[in-house]
Amino acid sequence: MKNSKRVIAGAMALLSAVSVASCGSSSGSSSSSSYVDKVKVASTDDIATIPDGSEKELEWLSYFDINPTKKEPEKRTDLTLFEEKGGKIKYSQTSSMNKYDKLAARLMSNDPPDMFWYEQSMTFPANCIKEMFQPVDDIVDFDSAMWSDVKDVAEQFTLNGKHFVAPINFLPGSVITYDKSMIDAAGLDDPYELYQNSEWNWDNWYDMMSEFVSNAPADVERFGINGWFQTQVIQQTGKTMVNYDGEKFTNNINDPDIERAEDLLYQVGKNNLVNGNWLGNAKQALKDGNLLFYCMGTWAMTGNNGPSDADTWRVVPVPSDPNTDEKYMTSDMTAYMWVRGSTANEAVKCWYECCRMANTDETYKENGKEKFLNANPNWTEDMYQVIVDCSSSEYNQVFDYGYGISSTMSDDNANEDGNCVTRKLYEYTNKADDNGKQFSWTELRESYSATVDAELKTINDAVVAFNKKNS
């Protein structure tokens, strides 16, 4: 299913722990070997060597490898640092579809791997409550200089007062790519300049799409946008469908800001501004000049999916809510879950620190930039900086717990139509369902309110039982 492909590709775009350094190479560019070893990574004394007598090899159960591969020949900065400290990553392959089943089987046989990829879908709270993972508090000091700037995010992923996620870095879930030459030809304001002036918001986004579509030649069908943007637009309010206070998950679909955003998306869909087809990537989406904006993760606009020599692409964040001055970003978070039963404390600690160092030290951040621009020579520094800015502490990183509650609420692949309830709540006012129905927000909310309440009751009961067991 296309939703699954998008999740896999998005995860692959996050492989590097150096900002967006791997986004270009994750597409498997045939020229990737040309930049291998161009960027040298200096050693550091700020991370301790894994002590002798400790486990030094970490087993990584995943559907992608951290080590260099034929497709990804350049060694990542975090891995370079880790190996210098005596560490090694052993890759055990599974598939994206059965990864949790494979992990459960390993745990049942008392043969746990050490690390597992954090994903928004089902990792927290569902599979933490099932005790697939262990807290990281014994190996991460969130008050230390290395971790203090992500402590507020880590606090959002706690059970019974324990932290289960050590955030490494953040990337925008989607950004908007467009061709400036098309903007100029249409006589529209440049979104990048609006963004630079803190004026890029829902209002001018909607107006630009409307003008572009309405001015199409008689024999041409135009659209304003394609891709994955609905969730991001709604979360520009700073609100999510499900809230969590560290003890209880609550239903937030009656929030008036969510309703305001949903009403906007309804109009965008009703007025035929959306191309709802799967266009694959930015290169395909923008090639004929009849789509103004393409919105997707960075995987879809880098490497083989990126601009050619003659292109005049630019990128901007999803437009902001004009009713707030706060900056919000729907976040793809890089984190490595520590599997329950793993005893490689020192090696996991070292790996976490190498990953954080690669994202916080200016030298290593510059390494990441060099790697990225080597892999994506037609990306400008301005484009790269937009991604860096959106990933910074200037933005409030937004996560919706609805994607981690249950199969019904959170797992696209567990639902017959390939769309979990949380996805439907974010997207179905903007597009038609399988029966051709485009819902108003009132209709959509009423259709799924009881389901949300029932699923949250189940997870809250499980939280109470988990806390009682682990007190």
Coordinates of C-alpha atoms in Angstrom, one line a residue, residues 31 42 52 73 111 156 172 186 232 257 313 320 326 328 395 421:
S31 CA 26.5 8.3 -8.3
A42 CA 37.4 13.8 13.5
D52 CA 36.7 -3.5 28.5
P73 CA 28.5 3.2 0.8
D111 CA 16.8 -13.8 22.8
Q156 CA 6.4 13.5 26.4
P172 CA 10.0 17.9 9.5
A186 CA 2.2 32.8 -12.6
Q232 CA 1.0 19.1 9.1
D257 CA -8.5 25.1 16.6
W313 CA 13.4 24.5 -6.9
S320 CA 1.7 28.3 9.5
E326 CA 4.3 30.1 17.8
Y328 CA 5.1 24.2 15.2
Y395 CA 10.1 25.0 16.6
V421 CA -8.7 6.2 12.5

